[in-house]
Structure formats: C-alpha cells, structure tokens
CSV table of C-alpha atoms in Angstrom, one decimal:
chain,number,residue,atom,x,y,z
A,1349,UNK,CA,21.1,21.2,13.3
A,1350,UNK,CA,19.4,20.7,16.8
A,1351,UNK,CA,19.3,16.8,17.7
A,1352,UNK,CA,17.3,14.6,15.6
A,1353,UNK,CA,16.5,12.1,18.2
A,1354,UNK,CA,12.7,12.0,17.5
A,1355,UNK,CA,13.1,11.0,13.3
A,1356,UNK,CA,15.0,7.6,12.6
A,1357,UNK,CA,18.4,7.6,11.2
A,1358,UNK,CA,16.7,6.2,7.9
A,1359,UNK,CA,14.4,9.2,7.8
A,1360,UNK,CA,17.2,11.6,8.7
A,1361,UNK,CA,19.4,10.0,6.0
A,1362,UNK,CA,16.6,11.0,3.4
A,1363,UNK,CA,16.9,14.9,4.0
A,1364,UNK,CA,19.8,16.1,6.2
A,1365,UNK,CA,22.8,14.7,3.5
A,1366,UNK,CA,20.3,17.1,1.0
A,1367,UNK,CA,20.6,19.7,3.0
A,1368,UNK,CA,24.4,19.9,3.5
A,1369,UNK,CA,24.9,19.5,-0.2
A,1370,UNK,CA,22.7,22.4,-1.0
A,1371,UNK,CA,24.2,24.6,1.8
A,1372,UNK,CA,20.8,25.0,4.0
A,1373,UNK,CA,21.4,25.1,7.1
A,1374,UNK,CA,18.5,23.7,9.5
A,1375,UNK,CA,17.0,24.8,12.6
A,1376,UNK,CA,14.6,23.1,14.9
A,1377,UNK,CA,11.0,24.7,15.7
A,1378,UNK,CA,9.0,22.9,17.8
A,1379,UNK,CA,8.7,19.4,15.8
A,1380,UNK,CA,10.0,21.3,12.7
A,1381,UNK,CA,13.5,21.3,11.2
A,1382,UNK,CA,13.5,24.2,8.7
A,1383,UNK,CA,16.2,26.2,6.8
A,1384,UNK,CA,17.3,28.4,4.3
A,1385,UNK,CA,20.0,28.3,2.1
A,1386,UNK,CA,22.9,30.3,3.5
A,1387,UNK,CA,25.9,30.1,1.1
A,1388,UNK,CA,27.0,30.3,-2.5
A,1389,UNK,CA,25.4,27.0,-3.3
A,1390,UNK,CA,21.9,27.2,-4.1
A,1391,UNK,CA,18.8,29.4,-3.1
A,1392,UNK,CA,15.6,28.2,-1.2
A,1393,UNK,CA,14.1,26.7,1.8
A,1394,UNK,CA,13.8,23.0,3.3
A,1395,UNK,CA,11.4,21.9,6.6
A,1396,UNK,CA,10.6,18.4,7.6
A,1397,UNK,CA,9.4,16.6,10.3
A,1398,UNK,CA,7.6,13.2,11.5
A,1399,UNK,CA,4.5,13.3,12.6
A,1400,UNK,CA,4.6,9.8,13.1
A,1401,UNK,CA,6.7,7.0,13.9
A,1402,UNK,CA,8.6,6.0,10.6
A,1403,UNK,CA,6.8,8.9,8.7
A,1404,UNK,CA,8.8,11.7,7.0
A,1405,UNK,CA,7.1,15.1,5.6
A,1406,UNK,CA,9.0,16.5,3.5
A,1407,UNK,CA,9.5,20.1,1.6
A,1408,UNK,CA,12.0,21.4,-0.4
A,1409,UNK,CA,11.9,24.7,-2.8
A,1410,UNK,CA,15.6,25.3,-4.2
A,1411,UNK,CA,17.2,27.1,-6.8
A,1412,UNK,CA,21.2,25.9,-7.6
A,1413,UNK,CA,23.6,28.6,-8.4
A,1414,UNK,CA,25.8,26.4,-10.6
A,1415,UNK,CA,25.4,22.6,-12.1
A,1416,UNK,CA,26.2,20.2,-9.2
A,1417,UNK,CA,25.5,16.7,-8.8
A,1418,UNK,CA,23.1,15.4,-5.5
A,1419,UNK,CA,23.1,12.4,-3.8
A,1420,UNK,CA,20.5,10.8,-2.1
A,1421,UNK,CA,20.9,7.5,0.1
A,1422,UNK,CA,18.4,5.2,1.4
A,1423,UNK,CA,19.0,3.3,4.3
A,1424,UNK,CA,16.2,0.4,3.8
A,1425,UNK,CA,13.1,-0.1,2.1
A,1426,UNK,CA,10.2,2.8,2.2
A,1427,UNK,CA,7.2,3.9,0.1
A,1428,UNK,CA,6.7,7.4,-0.9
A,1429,UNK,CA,4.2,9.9,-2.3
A,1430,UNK,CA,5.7,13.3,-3.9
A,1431,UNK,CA,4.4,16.4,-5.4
A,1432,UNK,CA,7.3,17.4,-8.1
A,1433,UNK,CA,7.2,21.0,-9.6
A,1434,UNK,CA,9.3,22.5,-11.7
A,1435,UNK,CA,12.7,20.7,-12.7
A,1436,UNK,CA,12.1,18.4,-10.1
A,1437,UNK,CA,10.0,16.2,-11.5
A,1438,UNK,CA,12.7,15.5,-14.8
A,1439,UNK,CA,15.4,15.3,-12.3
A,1440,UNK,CA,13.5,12.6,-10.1
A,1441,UNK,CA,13.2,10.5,-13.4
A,1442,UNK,CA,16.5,10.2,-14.7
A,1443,UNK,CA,17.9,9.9,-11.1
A,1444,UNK,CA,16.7,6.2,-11.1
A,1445,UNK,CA,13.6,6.5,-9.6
A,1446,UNK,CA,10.9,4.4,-10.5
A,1447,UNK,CA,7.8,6.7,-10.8
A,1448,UNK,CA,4.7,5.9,-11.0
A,1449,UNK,CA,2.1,8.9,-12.4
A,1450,UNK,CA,-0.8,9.3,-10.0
A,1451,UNK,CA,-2.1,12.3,-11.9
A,1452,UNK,CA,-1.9,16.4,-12.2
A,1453,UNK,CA,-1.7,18.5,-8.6
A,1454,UNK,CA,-3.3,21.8,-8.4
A,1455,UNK,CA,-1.4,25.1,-8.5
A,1456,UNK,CA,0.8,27.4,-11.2
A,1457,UNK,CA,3.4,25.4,-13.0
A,1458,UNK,CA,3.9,21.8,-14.4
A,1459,UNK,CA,2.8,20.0,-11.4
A,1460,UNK,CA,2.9,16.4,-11.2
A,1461,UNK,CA,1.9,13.5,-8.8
A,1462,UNK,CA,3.8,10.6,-8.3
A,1463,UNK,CA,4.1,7.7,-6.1
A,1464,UNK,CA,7.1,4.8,-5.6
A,1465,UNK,CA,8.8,2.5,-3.4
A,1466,UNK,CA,12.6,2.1,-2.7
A,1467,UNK,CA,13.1,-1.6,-2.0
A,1468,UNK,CA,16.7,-1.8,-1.2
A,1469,UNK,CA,19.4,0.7,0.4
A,1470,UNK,CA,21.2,2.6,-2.6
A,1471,UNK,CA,22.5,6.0,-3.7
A,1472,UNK,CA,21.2,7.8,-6.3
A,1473,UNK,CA,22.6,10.7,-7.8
A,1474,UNK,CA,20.6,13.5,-9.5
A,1475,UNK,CA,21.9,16.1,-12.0
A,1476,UNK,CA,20.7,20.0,-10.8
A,1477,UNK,CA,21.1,22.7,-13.5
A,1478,UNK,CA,22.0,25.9,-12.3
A,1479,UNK,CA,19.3,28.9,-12.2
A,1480,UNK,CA,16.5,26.0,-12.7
A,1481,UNK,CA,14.2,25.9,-9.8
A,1482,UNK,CA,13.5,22.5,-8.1
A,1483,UNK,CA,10.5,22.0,-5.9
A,1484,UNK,CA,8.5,19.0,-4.2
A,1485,UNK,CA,6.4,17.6,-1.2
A,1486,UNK,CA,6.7,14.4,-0.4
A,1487,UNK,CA,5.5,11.8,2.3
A,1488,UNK,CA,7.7,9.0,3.4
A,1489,UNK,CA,6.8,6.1,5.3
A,1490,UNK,CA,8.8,3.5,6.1
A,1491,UNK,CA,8.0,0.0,6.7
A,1492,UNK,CA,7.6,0.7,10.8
A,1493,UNK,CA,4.9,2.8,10.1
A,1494,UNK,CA,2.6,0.0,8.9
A,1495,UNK,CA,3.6,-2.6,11.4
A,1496,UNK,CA,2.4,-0.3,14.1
A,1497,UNK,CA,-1.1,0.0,12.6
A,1498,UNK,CA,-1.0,-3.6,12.1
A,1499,UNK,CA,0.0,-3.8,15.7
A,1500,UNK,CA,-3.5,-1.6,16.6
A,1501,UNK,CA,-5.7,-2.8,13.6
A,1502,UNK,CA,-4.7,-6.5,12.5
A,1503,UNK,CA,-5.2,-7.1,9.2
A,1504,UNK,CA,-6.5,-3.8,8.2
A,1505,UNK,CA,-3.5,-2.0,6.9
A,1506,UNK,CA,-1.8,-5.5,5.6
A,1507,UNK,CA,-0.4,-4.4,1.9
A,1508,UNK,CA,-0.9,-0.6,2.1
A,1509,UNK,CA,2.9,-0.2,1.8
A,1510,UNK,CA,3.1,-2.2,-1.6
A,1511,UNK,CA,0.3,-0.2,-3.3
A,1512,UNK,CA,2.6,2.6,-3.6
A,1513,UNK,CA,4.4,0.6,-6.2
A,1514,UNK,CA,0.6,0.4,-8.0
A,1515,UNK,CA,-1.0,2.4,-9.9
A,1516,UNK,CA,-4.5,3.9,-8.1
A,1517,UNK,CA,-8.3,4.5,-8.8
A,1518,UNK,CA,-9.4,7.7,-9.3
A,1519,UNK,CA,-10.1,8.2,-5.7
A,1520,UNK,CA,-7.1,6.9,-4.4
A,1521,UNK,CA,-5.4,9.6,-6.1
A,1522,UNK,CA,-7.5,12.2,-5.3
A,1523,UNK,CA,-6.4,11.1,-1.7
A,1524,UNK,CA,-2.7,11.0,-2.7
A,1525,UNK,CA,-3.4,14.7,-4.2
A,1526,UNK,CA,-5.6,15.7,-0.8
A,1527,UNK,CA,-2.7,15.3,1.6
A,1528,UNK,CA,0.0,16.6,-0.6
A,1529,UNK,CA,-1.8,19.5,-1.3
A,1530,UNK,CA,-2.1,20.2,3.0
A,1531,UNK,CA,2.0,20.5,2.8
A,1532,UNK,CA,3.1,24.6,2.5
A,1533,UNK,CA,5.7,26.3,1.4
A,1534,UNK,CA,6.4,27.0,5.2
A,1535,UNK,CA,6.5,24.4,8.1
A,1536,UNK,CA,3.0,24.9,9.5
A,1537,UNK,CA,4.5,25.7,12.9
A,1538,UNK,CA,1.5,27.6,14.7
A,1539,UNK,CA,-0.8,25.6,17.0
A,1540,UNK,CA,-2.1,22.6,16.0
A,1541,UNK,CA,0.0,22.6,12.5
A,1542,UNK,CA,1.8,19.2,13.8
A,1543,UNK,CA,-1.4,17.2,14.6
A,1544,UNK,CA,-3.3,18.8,11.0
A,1545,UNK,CA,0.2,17.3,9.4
A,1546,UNK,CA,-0.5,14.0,10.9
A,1547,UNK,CA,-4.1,13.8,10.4
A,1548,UNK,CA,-3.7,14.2,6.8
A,1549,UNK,CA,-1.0,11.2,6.4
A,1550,UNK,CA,-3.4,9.1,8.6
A,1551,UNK,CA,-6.2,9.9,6.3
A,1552,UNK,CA,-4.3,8.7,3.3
A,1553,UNK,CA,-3.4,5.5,4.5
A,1554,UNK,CA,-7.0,5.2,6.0
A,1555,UNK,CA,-8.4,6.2,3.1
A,1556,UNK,CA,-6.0,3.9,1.1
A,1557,UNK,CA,-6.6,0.8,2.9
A,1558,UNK,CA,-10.5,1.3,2.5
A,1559,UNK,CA,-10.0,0.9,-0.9
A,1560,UNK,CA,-10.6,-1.7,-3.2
A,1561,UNK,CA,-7.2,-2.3,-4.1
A,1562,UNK,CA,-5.8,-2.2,-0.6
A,1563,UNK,CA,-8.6,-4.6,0.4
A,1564,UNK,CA,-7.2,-7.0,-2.2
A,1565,UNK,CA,-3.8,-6.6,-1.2
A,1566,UNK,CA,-4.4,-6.8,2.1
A,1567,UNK,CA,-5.5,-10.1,2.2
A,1568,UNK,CA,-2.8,-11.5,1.8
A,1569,UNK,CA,-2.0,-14.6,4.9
A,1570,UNK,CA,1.4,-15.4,6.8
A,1571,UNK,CA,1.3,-18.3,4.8
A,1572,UNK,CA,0.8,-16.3,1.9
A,1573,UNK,CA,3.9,-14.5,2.5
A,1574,UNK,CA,6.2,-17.1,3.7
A,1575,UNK,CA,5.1,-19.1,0.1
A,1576,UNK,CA,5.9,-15.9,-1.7
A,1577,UNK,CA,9.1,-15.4,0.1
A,1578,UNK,CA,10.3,-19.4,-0.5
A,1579,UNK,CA,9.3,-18.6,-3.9
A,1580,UNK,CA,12.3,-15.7,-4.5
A,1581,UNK,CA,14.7,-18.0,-2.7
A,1582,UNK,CA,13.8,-20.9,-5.0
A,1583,UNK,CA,13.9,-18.3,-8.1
A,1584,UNK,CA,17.6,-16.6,-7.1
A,1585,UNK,CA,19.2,-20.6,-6.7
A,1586,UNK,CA,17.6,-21.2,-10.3
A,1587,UNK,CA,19.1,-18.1,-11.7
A,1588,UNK,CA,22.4,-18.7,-10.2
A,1589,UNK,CA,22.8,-16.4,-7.6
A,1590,UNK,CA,23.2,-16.1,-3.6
A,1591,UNK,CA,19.9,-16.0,-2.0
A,1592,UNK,CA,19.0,-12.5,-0.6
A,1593,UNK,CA,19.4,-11.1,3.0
A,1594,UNK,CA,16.6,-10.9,5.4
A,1595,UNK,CA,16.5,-7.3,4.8
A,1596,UNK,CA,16.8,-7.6,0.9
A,1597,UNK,CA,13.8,-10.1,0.9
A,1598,UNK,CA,11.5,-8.4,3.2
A,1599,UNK,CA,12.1,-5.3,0.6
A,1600,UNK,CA,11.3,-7.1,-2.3
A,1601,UNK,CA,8.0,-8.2,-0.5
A,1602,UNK,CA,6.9,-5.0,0.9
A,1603,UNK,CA,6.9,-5.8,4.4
A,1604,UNK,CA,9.1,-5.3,6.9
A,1605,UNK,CA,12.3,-7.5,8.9
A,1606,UNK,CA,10.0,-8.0,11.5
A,1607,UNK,CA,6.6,-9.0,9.9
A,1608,UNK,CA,8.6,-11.4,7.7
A,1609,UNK,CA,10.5,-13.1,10.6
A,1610,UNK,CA,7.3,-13.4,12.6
A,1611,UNK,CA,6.1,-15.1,9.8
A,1612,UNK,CA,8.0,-17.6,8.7
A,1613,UNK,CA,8.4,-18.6,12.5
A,1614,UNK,CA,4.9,-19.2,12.6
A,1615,UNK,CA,4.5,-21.4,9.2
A,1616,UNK,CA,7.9,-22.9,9.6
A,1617,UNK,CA,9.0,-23.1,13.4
A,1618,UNK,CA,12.6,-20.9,12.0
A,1619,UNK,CA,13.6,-18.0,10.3
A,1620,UNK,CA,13.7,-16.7,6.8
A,1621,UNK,CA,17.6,-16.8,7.5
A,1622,UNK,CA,17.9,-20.2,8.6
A,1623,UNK,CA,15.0,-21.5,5.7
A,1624,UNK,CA,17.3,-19.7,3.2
A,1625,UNK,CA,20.5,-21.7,4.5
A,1626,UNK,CA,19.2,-24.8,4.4
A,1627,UNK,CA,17.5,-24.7,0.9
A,1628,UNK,CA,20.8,-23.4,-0.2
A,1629,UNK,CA,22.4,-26.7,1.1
A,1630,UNK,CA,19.4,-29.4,0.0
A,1631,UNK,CA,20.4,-27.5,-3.5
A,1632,UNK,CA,23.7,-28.3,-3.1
A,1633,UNK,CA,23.3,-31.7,-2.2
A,1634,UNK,CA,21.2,-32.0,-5.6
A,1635,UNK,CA,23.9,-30.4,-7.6
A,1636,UNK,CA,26.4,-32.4,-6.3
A,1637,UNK,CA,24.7,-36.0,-7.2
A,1638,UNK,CA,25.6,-34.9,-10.7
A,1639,UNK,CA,28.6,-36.3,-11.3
A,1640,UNK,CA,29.3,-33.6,-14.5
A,1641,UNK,CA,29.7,-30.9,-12.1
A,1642,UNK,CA,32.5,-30.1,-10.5
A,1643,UNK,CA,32.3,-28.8,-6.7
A,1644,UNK,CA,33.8,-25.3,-7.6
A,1645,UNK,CA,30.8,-25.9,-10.5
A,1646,UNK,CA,28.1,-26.6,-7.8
A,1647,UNK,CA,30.0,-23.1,-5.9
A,1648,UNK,CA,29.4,-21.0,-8.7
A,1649,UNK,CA,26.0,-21.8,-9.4
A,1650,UNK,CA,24.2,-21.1,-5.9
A,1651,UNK,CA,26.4,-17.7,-6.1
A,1652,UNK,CA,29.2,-18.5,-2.8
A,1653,UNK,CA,31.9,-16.3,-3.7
A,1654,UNK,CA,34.6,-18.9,-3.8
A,1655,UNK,CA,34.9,-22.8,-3.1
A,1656,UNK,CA,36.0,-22.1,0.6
A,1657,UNK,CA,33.3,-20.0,1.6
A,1658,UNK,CA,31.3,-23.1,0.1
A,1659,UNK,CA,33.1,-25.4,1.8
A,1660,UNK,CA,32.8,-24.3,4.9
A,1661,UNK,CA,29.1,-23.9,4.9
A,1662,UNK,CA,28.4,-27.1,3.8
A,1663,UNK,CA,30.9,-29.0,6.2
A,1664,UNK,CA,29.2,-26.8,9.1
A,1665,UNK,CA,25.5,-28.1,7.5
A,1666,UNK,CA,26.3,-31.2,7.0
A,1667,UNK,CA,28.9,-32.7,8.7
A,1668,UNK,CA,30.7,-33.5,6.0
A,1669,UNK,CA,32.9,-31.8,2.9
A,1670,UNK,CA,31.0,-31.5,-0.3
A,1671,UNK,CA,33.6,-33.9,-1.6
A,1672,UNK,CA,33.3,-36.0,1.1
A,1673,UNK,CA,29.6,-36.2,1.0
A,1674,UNK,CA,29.5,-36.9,-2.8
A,1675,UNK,CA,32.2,-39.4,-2.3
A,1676,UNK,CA,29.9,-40.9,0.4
A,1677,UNK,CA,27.0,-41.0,-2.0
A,1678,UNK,CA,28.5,-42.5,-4.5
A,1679,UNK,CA,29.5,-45.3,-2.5
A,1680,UNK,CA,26.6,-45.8,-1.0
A,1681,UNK,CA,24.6,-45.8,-4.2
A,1682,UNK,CA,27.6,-48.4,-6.2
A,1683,UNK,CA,26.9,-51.0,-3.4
A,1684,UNK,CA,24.6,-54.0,-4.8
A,1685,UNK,CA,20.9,-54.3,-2.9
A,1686,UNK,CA,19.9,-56.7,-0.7
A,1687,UNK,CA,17.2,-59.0,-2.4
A,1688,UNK,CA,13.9,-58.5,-0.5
C-alpha cells in the first residue's frame, strides 16, 4: 500500500490490519485506497478514504474461502455508523460490538442500520464462515473530528459524538440511512467523488446536531463535564479500583483528551491527571484514619497494584509514609486539648 500519511494511524489501524488478514492488497487512487483480494484467502473488494480530518469511509464486500478468525483493533475512542449486509451484520454482533439498530437500509438482501461507539482501545475478534458473503459501509469519526467543528462552531456540535451510542428519531435515521446509502460498491474516484463523500458526512453531523436530541446533549457546560468526570473518579475509588487514565475517562465521556484537559483546567486550575491523583490520596488519608484497616488494606481498595507502588505515591503526595502519617494522626489526635 502507497503511504498513508493523510489518514491517522487510528484510522489506518481500523482497515489496513483487515485488509492483510483477508489477502487484499491496496492501492492508492487519488484520495482512495482500494483493493481486491489477490490470494487464496477470501474474495472481494475493500476502498477507504478520509474525507476529513479524523473521518474514515469505509467499504468492504468479501467472501472467505475457508473459516478464519478476524481481528480488528481500535486504537482510542470513536463513534461509528455502518450499513451491514449479508453475514456481516451477525458477525458484527457476536464480535462484541455493541449495536444499536437505527432501522432497515434500502437495497436486495437483509440490510440493516446500525450505529455505536468504541470507548476504549481493544481487539475484537470476529468468526468468518467460509463461502458466506460479508458486506458493509461504514463512517468512522473519531473524537478529532468534533473538536475541530467545535473549534469553527462553539457549542454547536458539543455531544454529537455521544449520540451515536443513542438511539435516534425517525429523521435522524433517515439521515444515518442518507449518507450510508451515498457509499458504492466502488470508490467514487471520478471528479468531484471526494468532495460528494465529504459533503454527505458533513451533512449528517449537521443534520444530527440540528436535532433535538443533539440540541439536548449539546448543552452540556465545562463544568458540566468536569462534575461528570469527578463523578467516575469518585465512583471507581468506591468500587475499589484504580481510577482511569486520561484517555480511558475522556472515552467513557465521549469527548476527547483535549476537550477534557481544557476543561478541567478551566473549572479547576489542573488537570484531570493531577485531580485524579490527589482525590486518590485525600481517599487514602480517610482510609487510613480507620484504624481496622491495614495499609496493604487501604492499597487494595483504591486498586495500587501492591503496597510499594502505594507507598511511594503517597510519601511523594504527602511527605510522609502512609504509616508514618497515620502514626502522626494518631498522635496528634491522643494528645489532651487545651481548655479554651
């Protein structure tokens, strides 16, 4: 395959792994990457391309020649409406894919519409029968793509991403079922076919965002967000486990690293990383006033994954050891008061 400079490597890692596996071998056209099969693998055709920033179109027709076993890896977060025909749409399910059924598409066969969102990096492995025919369109936009309309259009496109993981109105998914309908069988290649491919993802998210839900969603504040996030970092502590990454909690929110950093330095003066830290070690300090608990105890339940690693974040927070500092408390609280 030519050089893939213009598509992000989390776009790329969506399609070209797919394509080895299957034996196509791709070819650059313009701002097309197409192939056929060309092996004993499978049968059929793949194109893609980005018409945008962070936006991946996506079209694959294939045919295995014996049972094999496909895997598919996501690099970060990223919302996604398909068109699965055929096999595809079984094999999507039971993949791990969590699919949510925006109605019937037009054309011979089972055709269905779907939408989701992918809110961490994973691998998933799908199960392709041989002589079964596997076909789907799909548009993939990553997180990216909505912070550079919020970059153009403040506000307007704020929660677009996280409506993917909704279900629609009936003309939201006629919109959904518009621009997957525009993608061929064959990259549209001739004159103008790149910006018609475009214009139909913009007019889905515009047409998306104009909506009723979208308005709701989109409403949302900085402060709104930052609450939400403090609220996932308060409910992993109380559950017992590590707090998430940046990455993993600007996933679980929808938005992006960058949208979510901005944030909290606005509302908070620091970043989700350093908020996260620190509520990790005012948790810790609670914990460790009860005296029932012992410090590997208070390790275990904010999810370190072993008393040194505790230790040393504490001692580096702090000043102190954890046994030091409950030592410390314990003093402090045992001395008599002072009569006012």
């Amino acid at each position: 395959m030519a050089s893939g400079a213009t598509i992000s490597d989390e776009l790329l890692a969506l399609c070209i792994p797919q394509a080895e596996q299957l034996g196509i071998r791709l070819e650059r056209h313009g701002r097309f990457w197409a192939g056929d099969a060309a092996g004993s693998t499978a049968d059929g055709t793949m194109w893609f391309s980005s018409p945008s920033p962070g936006c991946l179109v996506l079209y694959h027709d294939v045919v295995p020649r014996a049972d094999m076993q496909l895997q598919e890896t996501s690099l970060g977060p990223y919302a996604c409406a398909c068109m699965l025909k055929d096999a595809a749409l079984a094999c999507s399910r039971s993949c791990g894919l969590a699919l949510r059924p925006v109605g019937q598409g037009r054309g011979a066969g089972r055709t269905e519409l779907a939408t989701f969102v992918e809110r961490r990096p994973r691998t998933l492995t799908s199960a392709l029968h041989a002589g079964q025919r596997y076909r789907s369109s799909s548009i993939i936009l990553l997180p990216e793509f909505f912070d550079r309309l919020e970059q153009s259009y403040p506000g307007e496109f704020r929660g677009v991403l996280g409506l993917f993981d909704t279900r629609f109105d009936t003309p939201g998914e006629l919109e959904i079922g518009r621009a997957l309908g525009r993608i061929s069988s064959r990259p549209p290649t001739e004159s103008g076919g790149a910006l018609a491919l475009r214009a139909a993802v913009d007019g889905l998210i515009a047409s998306l965002a104009a909506s009723k839900d979208a308005s709701t969603h989109g409403e949302e504040s900085t402060a709104q967000l930052v609450r939400r996030a403090k609220g996932l970092v308060e409910q992993a502590l109380d559950e017992g486990t590590a707090p998430p990454t940046v990455d993993g909690l600007a996933a679980a929110l929808y938005v992006s690293r960058s949208r979510l950093c901005a944030a909290f330095q606005r509302e908070t003066g620091q970043g989700p990383g350093q908020h996260m830290r620190r509520t990790r070690i005012e948790r810790a300090c609670e914990l460790l006033g009860q005296r029932d608990l012992t410090v590997a105890d208070v390790a275990r339940r904010l999810g370190y994954p072993g008393l040194s690693a505790f230790d040393h974040a504490f001692t580096r927070a702090t000043g102190l050891s954890p046994h030091a500092w409950r030592n410390q408390r314990a003093r402090a609280s045992s001395q008599p008061r002072t009569p006012s």
